[in-house]
CSV table of C-alpha atoms in Angstrom, one decimal:
chain,number,residue,atom,x,y,z
A,246,MET,CA,-112.1,-79.5,182.8
A,247,PHE,CA,-110.7,-76.0,182.4
A,248,TYR,CA,-108.7,-76.4,185.7
A,249,SER,CA,-107.2,-79.7,184.3
A,250,ALA,CA,-106.5,-77.9,180.9
A,251,LYS,CA,-104.4,-75.3,182.8
A,252,ARG,CA,-102.3,-78.1,184.3
A,253,ILE,CA,-101.9,-79.7,180.9
A,254,VAL,CA,-100.5,-76.5,179.4
A,255,SER,CA,-98.1,-76.2,182.3
A,256,LEU,CA,-96.9,-79.8,181.6
A,257,MET,CA,-96.4,-79.0,177.9
A,258,LEU,CA,-94.1,-76.0,178.9
A,259,VAL,CA,-92.1,-78.3,181.2
A,260,VAL,CA,-91.6,-81.1,178.6
A,261,LEU,CA,-90.3,-78.8,175.9
A,262,ARG,CA,-87.4,-77.7,178.2
A,263,VAL,CA,-86.3,-74.6,176.5
A,264,LYS,CA,-84.6,-71.4,177.8
A,265,GLU,CA,-87.4,-69.0,176.9
A,266,PHE,CA,-91.1,-69.6,177.3
A,267,PRO,CA,-93.8,-67.7,175.3
A,268,PRO,CA,-95.8,-65.4,177.6
A,269,PHE,CA,-99.0,-67.4,177.4
A,270,LEU,CA,-100.4,-69.8,180.0
A,271,TRP,CA,-104.1,-70.5,179.5
A,272,GLY,CA,-105.0,-67.0,178.7
A,273,ILE,CA,-102.7,-65.3,181.2
A,274,PHE,CA,-99.9,-63.0,180.0
A,275,ILE,CA,-96.7,-63.4,182.2
A,276,SER,CA,-93.4,-61.4,182.0
A,277,ARG,CA,-90.1,-62.6,180.8
A,278,ARG,CA,-88.8,-62.7,184.5
A,279,ALA,CA,-91.7,-65.1,185.3
A,280,CYS,CA,-90.7,-67.2,182.3
A,281,LEU,CA,-87.2,-67.5,183.6
A,282,LEU,CA,-88.3,-68.3,187.1
A,283,LEU,CA,-90.5,-71.1,185.6
A,284,ASN,CA,-87.4,-72.5,183.7
A,285,MET,CA,-85.5,-72.6,187.0
A,286,THR,CA,-88.1,-74.7,188.6
A,287,LEU,CA,-88.7,-77.3,185.9
A,288,ARG,CA,-88.0,-80.4,188.0
A,289,SER,CA,-90.3,-79.2,190.8
A,290,ILE,CA,-93.1,-78.6,188.4
A,291,LEU,CA,-92.6,-81.9,186.5
A,292,ALA,CA,-92.8,-83.7,189.9
A,293,PHE,CA,-96.0,-81.9,190.8
A,294,VAL,CA,-97.6,-82.7,187.5
A,295,LEU,CA,-96.6,-86.4,187.6
A,296,LEU,CA,-98.0,-86.7,191.2
A,297,PHE,CA,-101.5,-85.4,190.1
A,298,SER,CA,-101.4,-86.8,186.5
A,299,THR,CA,-104.1,-89.5,187.6
A,300,SER,CA,-106.6,-86.9,188.5
A,301,ILE,CA,-106.0,-85.0,185.3
A,302,ILE,CA,-106.7,-88.1,183.2
A,303,ARG,CA,-109.8,-89.1,185.1
A,304,SER,CA,-111.4,-85.6,184.5
A,305,GLN,CA,-111.5,-86.3,180.7
A,306,THR,CA,-114.0,-88.3,178.7
A,307,LEU,CA,-112.7,-91.5,177.3
A,308,GLY,CA,-113.6,-93.5,174.1
A,309,GLY,CA,-116.7,-92.5,172.3
A,310,SER,CA,-118.8,-91.3,175.2
A,311,SER,CA,-118.6,-87.5,174.4
A,312,ALA,CA,-121.0,-85.2,172.6
A,313,TYR,CA,-120.2,-83.5,169.3
A,314,SER,CA,-118.2,-86.1,167.6
A,315,PHE,CA,-118.3,-84.1,164.5
A,316,MET,CA,-115.7,-81.8,165.9
A,317,LYS,CA,-113.1,-84.5,165.4
A,318,LEU,CA,-113.7,-84.6,161.6
A,319,PRO,CA,-110.5,-83.6,159.8
A,320,MET,CA,-111.4,-80.5,157.6
A,321,GLY,CA,-108.9,-79.6,154.9
A,322,GLY,CA,-107.3,-81.6,152.0
A,323,GLN,CA,-103.8,-81.2,153.2
A,324,LEU,CA,-104.8,-82.4,156.7
A,325,SER,CA,-106.7,-85.5,155.5
A,326,ALA,CA,-104.1,-86.6,153.0
A,327,LEU,CA,-101.6,-86.6,155.9
A,328,GLY,CA,-103.6,-89.0,158.0
A,329,GLY,CA,-106.3,-86.6,159.5
A,330,LYS,CA,-104.3,-85.3,162.4
A,331,ASN,CA,-101.3,-82.8,162.4
A,332,VAL,CA,-100.5,-79.9,164.7
A,333,SER,CA,-96.9,-79.2,163.6
A,334,LEU,CA,-97.0,-78.9,159.7
A,335,PHE,CA,-95.4,-75.8,158.0
A,336,ALA,CA,-99.0,-74.7,157.4
A,337,SER,CA,-100.0,-73.9,153.8
A,338,ASP,CA,-103.7,-74.9,154.1
A,339,LEU,CA,-105.5,-72.4,156.2
A,340,GLY,CA,-107.8,-75.2,157.4
A,341,LEU,CA,-105.0,-76.5,159.5
A,342,ILE,CA,-105.7,-74.0,162.3
A,343,ALA,CA,-108.7,-76.0,163.1
A,344,GLU,CA,-106.1,-78.5,164.4
A,345,ASN,CA,-103.8,-76.0,166.0
A,346,PRO,CA,-104.6,-72.2,166.1
A,347,ALA,CA,-100.8,-71.4,166.6
A,348,LEU,CA,-100.3,-72.5,163.0
A,349,LEU,CA,-102.1,-69.3,161.8
A,350,LYS,CA,-99.5,-67.0,160.4
A,351,LYS,CA,-99.0,-63.6,158.7
A,352,ASN,CA,-98.8,-65.5,155.2
A,353,HIS,CA,-102.3,-66.4,155.7
A,354,HIS,CA,-103.5,-62.8,155.4
A,355,ALA,CA,-106.4,-62.3,152.9
A,356,PHE,CA,-106.8,-66.0,152.3
A,357,VAL,CA,-110.3,-67.6,152.0
A,358,THR,CA,-110.3,-71.4,152.2
A,359,THR,CA,-113.3,-73.7,151.4
A,360,THR,CA,-113.4,-77.5,151.9
A,361,PHE,CA,-115.9,-80.0,150.7
A,362,ASN,CA,-116.0,-83.4,152.3
A,363,LYS,CA,-118.0,-86.3,151.0
A,364,ILE,CA,-118.4,-88.3,154.2
A,365,ALA,CA,-121.2,-90.8,153.1
A,366,PRO,CA,-123.9,-91.0,150.2
A,367,THR,CA,-126.2,-88.6,152.2
A,368,THR,CA,-123.7,-86.8,154.5
A,369,ASN,CA,-121.5,-83.8,153.4
A,370,ALA,CA,-119.4,-81.5,155.3
A,371,LEU,CA,-118.5,-77.9,154.2
A,372,GLN,CA,-115.9,-75.6,155.7
A,373,GLY,CA,-115.2,-72.0,155.1
A,374,ILE,CA,-112.5,-69.9,156.7
A,375,GLY,CA,-110.8,-66.6,156.2
A,376,ALA,CA,-107.7,-65.0,157.8
A,377,TYR,CA,-106.5,-61.4,158.4
A,378,HIS,CA,-103.2,-60.1,159.8
A,379,HIS,CA,-103.3,-56.9,161.9
A,380,GLU,CA,-99.8,-55.3,161.3
A,381,LYS,CA,-99.7,-53.0,164.1
A,382,SER,CA,-100.3,-55.6,166.8
A,383,ASN,CA,-98.5,-58.3,164.8
A,384,THR,CA,-101.5,-60.6,165.4
A,385,SER,CA,-103.3,-62.9,162.9
A,386,PHE,CA,-107.0,-63.5,163.2
A,387,ALA,CA,-109.3,-66.0,161.5
A,388,LEU,CA,-113.0,-66.6,161.3
A,389,GLY,CA,-114.4,-70.1,160.4
A,390,VAL,CA,-117.7,-72.0,159.8
A,391,VAL,CA,-118.1,-75.8,159.6
A,392,HIS,CA,-121.5,-77.3,158.5
A,393,VAL,CA,-122.2,-81.0,158.4
A,394,LEU,CA,-125.4,-81.9,156.7
A,395,TYR,CA,-127.0,-85.3,157.2
A,396,GLY,CA,-129.9,-84.8,154.7
A,397,GLN,CA,-133.6,-85.3,155.3
A,398,GLU,CA,-134.6,-87.7,158.0
A,399,THR,CA,-138.1,-89.1,158.8
A,400,GLN,CA,-139.7,-88.0,162.1
A,401,THR,CA,-142.0,-90.4,163.9
A,402,ASP,CA,-143.8,-90.7,167.1
A,403,ALA,CA,-143.3,-93.5,169.8
A,404,SER,CA,-145.7,-95.8,167.7
A,405,GLY,CA,-143.8,-95.3,164.5
A,406,ASN,CA,-146.3,-93.1,162.9
A,407,SER,CA,-144.7,-90.6,160.5
A,408,LEU,CA,-144.8,-86.9,161.6
A,409,GLY,CA,-143.1,-85.6,158.6
A,410,SER,CA,-139.3,-85.0,158.0
A,411,PHE,CA,-136.6,-82.7,159.2
A,412,SER,CA,-133.1,-81.7,158.3
A,413,ALA,CA,-130.4,-83.0,160.6
A,414,TYR,CA,-127.1,-81.0,160.8
A,415,ASP,CA,-124.2,-79.9,163.0
A,416,GLN,CA,-122.4,-76.6,162.9
A,417,ILE,CA,-119.4,-74.9,164.3
A,418,ILE,CA,-118.6,-71.2,164.3
A,419,SER,CA,-115.0,-70.4,165.3
A,420,ALA,CA,-112.8,-67.4,166.0
A,421,SER,CA,-109.0,-67.7,166.3
A,422,PHE,CA,-106.0,-65.6,166.9
A,423,ALA,CA,-102.2,-66.2,166.9
A,424,LYS,CA,-99.2,-64.3,167.8
A,425,SER,CA,-95.5,-64.7,167.7
A,426,TYR,CA,-93.0,-64.5,170.6
A,427,GLY,CA,-89.4,-64.1,169.6
A,428,ASN,CA,-88.2,-65.6,166.4
A,429,ARG,CA,-89.3,-69.2,167.0
A,430,TRP,CA,-92.4,-69.3,169.1
A,431,ARG,CA,-96.0,-68.8,168.3
A,432,TYR,CA,-99.1,-69.3,170.4
A,433,GLY,CA,-102.8,-69.1,169.6
A,434,ALA,CA,-106.3,-69.9,170.8
A,435,SER,CA,-109.6,-70.6,169.2
A,436,LEU,CA,-113.1,-70.1,170.6
A,437,LYS,CA,-115.7,-72.4,169.1
A,438,LEU,CA,-119.6,-72.3,169.3
A,439,ALA,CA,-121.0,-75.8,168.4
A,440,HIS,CA,-124.6,-76.5,167.6
A,441,SER,CA,-126.4,-79.6,166.7
A,442,ASN,CA,-130.0,-80.0,165.3
A,443,TYR,CA,-131.6,-83.5,165.2
A,444,GLY,CA,-135.2,-82.6,164.9
A,445,LEU,CA,-136.6,-82.4,168.6
A,446,PHE,CA,-133.2,-83.0,170.0
A,447,ARG,CA,-130.8,-79.9,169.9
A,448,SER,CA,-127.8,-78.9,171.8
A,449,THR,CA,-125.3,-76.0,171.9
A,450,GLY,CA,-121.9,-76.1,173.4
A,451,LEU,CA,-118.8,-73.7,173.8
A,452,ALA,CA,-115.2,-74.9,173.5
A,453,ALA,CA,-111.7,-73.6,173.3
A,454,ASP,CA,-108.4,-74.7,171.8
A,455,VAL,CA,-105.0,-73.6,173.0
A,456,GLY,CA,-101.9,-74.2,170.9
A,457,LEU,CA,-98.2,-73.6,170.7
A,458,THR,CA,-95.5,-74.0,168.0
A,459,TYR,CA,-91.8,-73.9,168.1
A,460,TYR,CA,-90.2,-73.4,164.6
A,461,ASP,CA,-86.4,-73.7,163.9
A,462,GLU,CA,-86.1,-72.3,160.4
A,463,GLY,CA,-82.4,-73.2,160.1
A,464,ASN,CA,-83.1,-76.9,160.7
A,465,LYS,CA,-86.5,-76.9,159.1
A,466,LEU,CA,-88.0,-78.3,162.2
A,467,GLN,CA,-91.3,-77.4,163.8
A,468,ILE,CA,-92.9,-78.7,167.0
A,469,GLY,CA,-96.6,-78.2,167.8
A,470,PHE,CA,-98.8,-78.8,170.8
A,471,VAL,CA,-102.5,-78.2,171.4
A,472,ALA,CA,-105.2,-78.8,173.9
A,473,LYS,CA,-108.4,-79.2,171.9
A,474,ASN,CA,-112.1,-78.9,172.7
A,475,MET,CA,-112.0,-77.7,176.3
A,476,GLY,CA,-115.4,-76.5,177.4
A,477,ALA,CA,-119.0,-77.6,178.1
A,478,GLN,CA,-122.5,-77.9,176.9
A,479,LEU,CA,-124.6,-74.7,177.2
A,480,LYS,CA,-127.8,-76.5,176.2
A,481,THR,CA,-128.1,-80.3,176.3
A,482,TYR,CA,-130.0,-82.7,174.2
A,483,GLY,CA,-132.3,-84.1,176.8
A,484,GLY,CA,-131.2,-82.5,180.2
A,485,ASN,CA,-128.3,-84.8,180.8
A,486,PRO,CA,-124.9,-82.9,180.3
A,487,GLU,CA,-122.2,-84.6,178.3
A,488,ASP,CA,-118.5,-84.0,178.0
A,489,LEU,CA,-116.9,-82.6,174.8
A,490,PRO,CA,-114.4,-84.7,172.7
A,491,PHE,CA,-111.3,-83.3,174.5
A,492,ASP,CA,-107.9,-84.2,172.9
A,493,LEU,CA,-104.3,-83.5,173.8
A,494,VAL,CA,-102.1,-83.7,170.7
A,495,MET,CA,-98.3,-83.2,170.1
A,496,GLY,CA,-96.4,-83.4,166.8
A,497,VAL,CA,-93.1,-82.9,165.0
A,498,THR,CA,-92.5,-82.0,161.4
A,499,LYS,CA,-89.1,-82.2,159.8
A,500,GLN,CA,-87.9,-81.4,156.3
A,501,LEU,CA,-84.8,-82.9,155.0
A,502,GLU,CA,-82.1,-80.7,153.9
A,503,LYS,CA,-80.8,-82.5,150.8
A,504,ALA,CA,-83.9,-84.2,149.8
A,505,PRO,CA,-87.4,-83.1,148.7
A,506,LEU,CA,-89.0,-84.8,151.6
A,507,ARG,CA,-90.9,-83.6,154.6
A,508,PHE,CA,-92.0,-86.0,157.5
A,509,SER,CA,-94.6,-85.5,160.2
A,510,ILE,CA,-95.2,-87.6,163.2
A,511,THR,CA,-98.2,-86.8,165.5
A,512,ALA,CA,-99.3,-88.2,168.8
A,513,GLN,CA,-103.0,-87.8,169.6
A,514,ARG,CA,-105.2,-88.4,172.8
A,515,LEU,CA,-102.0,-88.2,175.0
A,516,HIS,CA,-104.2,-87.9,178.0
A,517,GLN,CA,-105.5,-91.6,177.5
A,518,PHE,CA,-103.2,-94.6,177.2
A,519,ASP,CA,-105.4,-97.3,175.8
A,520,LEU,CA,-107.4,-96.0,172.8
A,521,LEU,CA,-108.7,-99.3,171.5
A,522,TYR,CA,-112.0,-100.8,172.5
A,523,ASN,CA,-111.8,-104.7,172.9
A,524,ASP,CA,-115.1,-106.6,173.1
A,525,THR,CA,-113.8,-110.0,174.3
A,526,LEU,CA,-117.3,-111.4,174.6
A,527,TYR,CA,-118.1,-110.5,170.8
A,528,ASN,CA,-114.8,-111.8,169.7
A,529,ASN,CA,-115.1,-115.1,171.5
A,530,GLU,CA,-118.7,-115.7,170.1
A,531,ASN,CA,-117.9,-114.7,166.5
A,532,PHE,CA,-114.1,-115.6,166.0
A,533,GLY,CA,-113.3,-117.9,168.9
A,534,SER,CA,-110.7,-115.8,170.4
A,535,SER,CA,-110.6,-112.8,172.7
A,536,ASN,CA,-108.0,-110.9,170.5
A,537,ASP,CA,-106.1,-109.4,173.4
A,538,VAL,CA,-104.5,-106.1,172.7
A,539,GLY,CA,-100.7,-105.9,173.3
A,540,LEU,CA,-98.7,-103.1,174.7
A,541,ALA,CA,-97.1,-102.2,171.4
A,542,LYS,CA,-100.4,-102.0,169.7
A,543,LYS,CA,-101.8,-99.7,172.5
A,544,ILE,CA,-98.6,-97.3,172.1
A,545,PHE,CA,-98.6,-97.1,168.3
A,546,SER,CA,-102.3,-96.6,168.1
A,547,HIS,CA,-101.5,-92.9,169.2
A,548,PHE,CA,-99.5,-92.2,166.1
A,549,VAL,CA,-100.3,-90.6,162.8
A,550,LEU,CA,-97.5,-90.5,160.1
A,551,GLY,CA,-97.4,-88.2,157.3
A,552,THR,CA,-95.0,-87.6,154.3
A,553,GLU,CA,-94.7,-84.9,151.7
A,554,LEU,CA,-92.9,-85.1,148.4
A,555,LEU,CA,-91.9,-81.7,147.2
A,556,LEU,CA,-91.9,-81.8,143.5
A,557,GLY,CA,-90.6,-78.4,142.7
A,558,ASP,CA,-92.5,-75.2,143.7
A,559,LYS,CA,-95.9,-76.0,142.3
A,560,LEU,CA,-96.8,-79.7,143.2
A,561,VAL,CA,-96.6,-81.7,146.4
A,562,VAL,CA,-97.6,-85.4,146.8
A,563,LEU,CA,-99.1,-86.2,150.2
A,564,VAL,CA,-99.3,-89.6,152.0
A,565,GLY,CA,-100.5,-90.4,155.5
A,566,TYR,CA,-101.1,-93.3,157.8
A,567,ASN,CA,-103.4,-93.2,160.8
A,568,VAL,CA,-102.6,-96.3,163.0
A,569,LEU,CA,-105.7,-95.9,165.2
A,570,ARG,CA,-108.0,-95.6,162.3
A,571,ARG,CA,-106.7,-98.9,160.9
A,572,ASN,CA,-106.8,-100.6,164.3
A,573,GLU,CA,-110.4,-99.6,165.0
A,574,LEU,CA,-111.8,-100.1,161.5
A,575,SER,CA,-110.1,-103.4,160.5
A,576,ILE,CA,-112.3,-106.4,160.6
A,577,LYS,CA,-111.0,-109.7,161.7
A,578,ASN,CA,-110.5,-112.4,159.0
A,579,ILE,CA,-111.4,-109.9,156.3
A,580,ALA,CA,-108.6,-108.2,154.2
A,581,SER,CA,-108.1,-104.5,155.5
A,582,GLY,CA,-106.7,-103.3,152.2
A,583,LEU,CA,-105.8,-99.5,152.6
A,584,THR,CA,-107.7,-99.0,155.8
A,585,GLY,CA,-106.0,-96.2,157.6
A,586,PHE,CA,-104.1,-94.9,154.7
A,587,SER,CA,-104.6,-91.6,152.9
A,588,TYR,CA,-103.0,-89.8,150.2
A,589,GLY,CA,-103.6,-86.7,147.9
A,590,LEU,CA,-101.8,-83.7,146.2
A,591,GLN,CA,-101.4,-80.0,146.6
A,592,LEU,CA,-101.1,-77.8,143.5
A,593,LYS,CA,-99.7,-74.2,144.0
A,594,LEU,CA,-100.7,-71.5,141.6
A,595,ASN,CA,-100.3,-67.8,141.7
A,596,ARG,CA,-103.1,-66.9,144.2
A,597,LEU,CA,-104.8,-70.4,144.3
A,598,ASN,CA,-103.8,-73.5,146.2
A,599,PHE,CA,-105.8,-76.7,145.2
A,600,TYR,CA,-105.8,-79.7,147.7
A,601,TYR,CA,-107.2,-83.1,147.0
A,602,ALA,CA,-107.4,-86.0,149.5
A,603,ARG,CA,-108.6,-89.6,149.5
A,604,SER,CA,-108.8,-91.3,152.9
A,605,HIS,CA,-109.5,-95.1,153.3
A,606,TYR,CA,-111.8,-96.0,156.3
A,607,GLN,CA,-112.3,-99.7,155.1
A,608,SER,CA,-111.4,-101.8,152.1
A,609,THR,CA,-114.6,-100.7,150.3
A,610,LEU,CA,-115.1,-97.2,151.8
A,611,ALA,CA,-113.2,-94.2,151.1
A,612,GLN,CA,-113.7,-90.5,151.5
A,613,ASN,CA,-112.8,-87.8,149.0
A,614,GLN,CA,-112.1,-84.2,150.1
A,615,LEU,CA,-111.5,-81.1,148.0
A,616,THR,CA,-110.1,-77.7,149.3
A,617,LEU,CA,-109.6,-74.5,147.4
A,618,SER,CA,-107.6,-71.7,149.0
A,619,ILE,CA,-107.6,-68.3,147.3
A,620,ARG,CA,-105.7,-65.1,148.2
A,621,LEU,CA,-108.0,-62.2,147.6
A,622,ILE,CA,-105.2,-59.5,147.3
A,623,ALA,CA,-101.7,-59.6,145.7
A,624,ASN,CA,-99.0,-61.1,147.9
A,625,GLN,CA,-97.5,-58.3,150.1
A,626,LYS,CA,-93.8,-58.1,150.8
């Protein structure tokens, strides 16, 4: 998987097609001259990548057959309100670096962010993250913790006899850094240690995220790209290794010049074309049709749309639509309601940012998420 990730990052550099490339290629620093040589050989590299694209895709886990699915949970009120996936936003919420480490900036210095996510009646997720900017090296750093608690579970033997109870939980500990290159580029990476504890079944894994952003301040445009969850299990649940939930994401955020609106469009799981599971046997038995998935539905299932309404300097209204979430969770012959939609608000105070998000997963099921972001010291010029 690491070898494939290196190819993927190379593909990303080719697709952006710019004159200068940031000196970062899967942890290897290269010179400006090397960047220019890379720019001169764009077509050759693109042809090479397309030739071997099939092997890249085959090396990744598809569908829901990966371990540590909790790593895909959207953590952060701003992120959840915008559809649960965004790698290009003009990052206000520090929690967004869990989506793209390159969004970590100097402005996040001395911020501490906490998020509470009510997933289900007995399932809660908590996130804490803090940032520090090192002026001499012009590098930003962050440390974060995610804890997903599933409550008390009854433990039984093979005959069903109760052996007591245990607390089931998942955890992620992450360390991130980001650095600028020129006036428009930023690159960053995160190293994450994931741990699951389900009574007798426990597992530990190591994963990495690598991200890039390109920011055009004059046009209020930002492009983001990230390869997420590249790694492997260090300890398996029962002796059989499983893949991590790899994701390849690209997004664009654009703010209008003469209107208080900002739009984001994000394409997720670019390494996999068909994201939808279609059980034709189940559909025929229960609904009398196979419900074939068309080409357009397969394409649009990759996209997450987000809109921000900027009401002055203090208040932002957020709305998002996750196409894949709606397609996956809609039930045939039953009204889908707001499934796939999310919304929320951001309130900006002196040293405090408040975020609230409500995400609809089915017509009768919605999640509420609250984020508080506090700057510990006065804003430095």
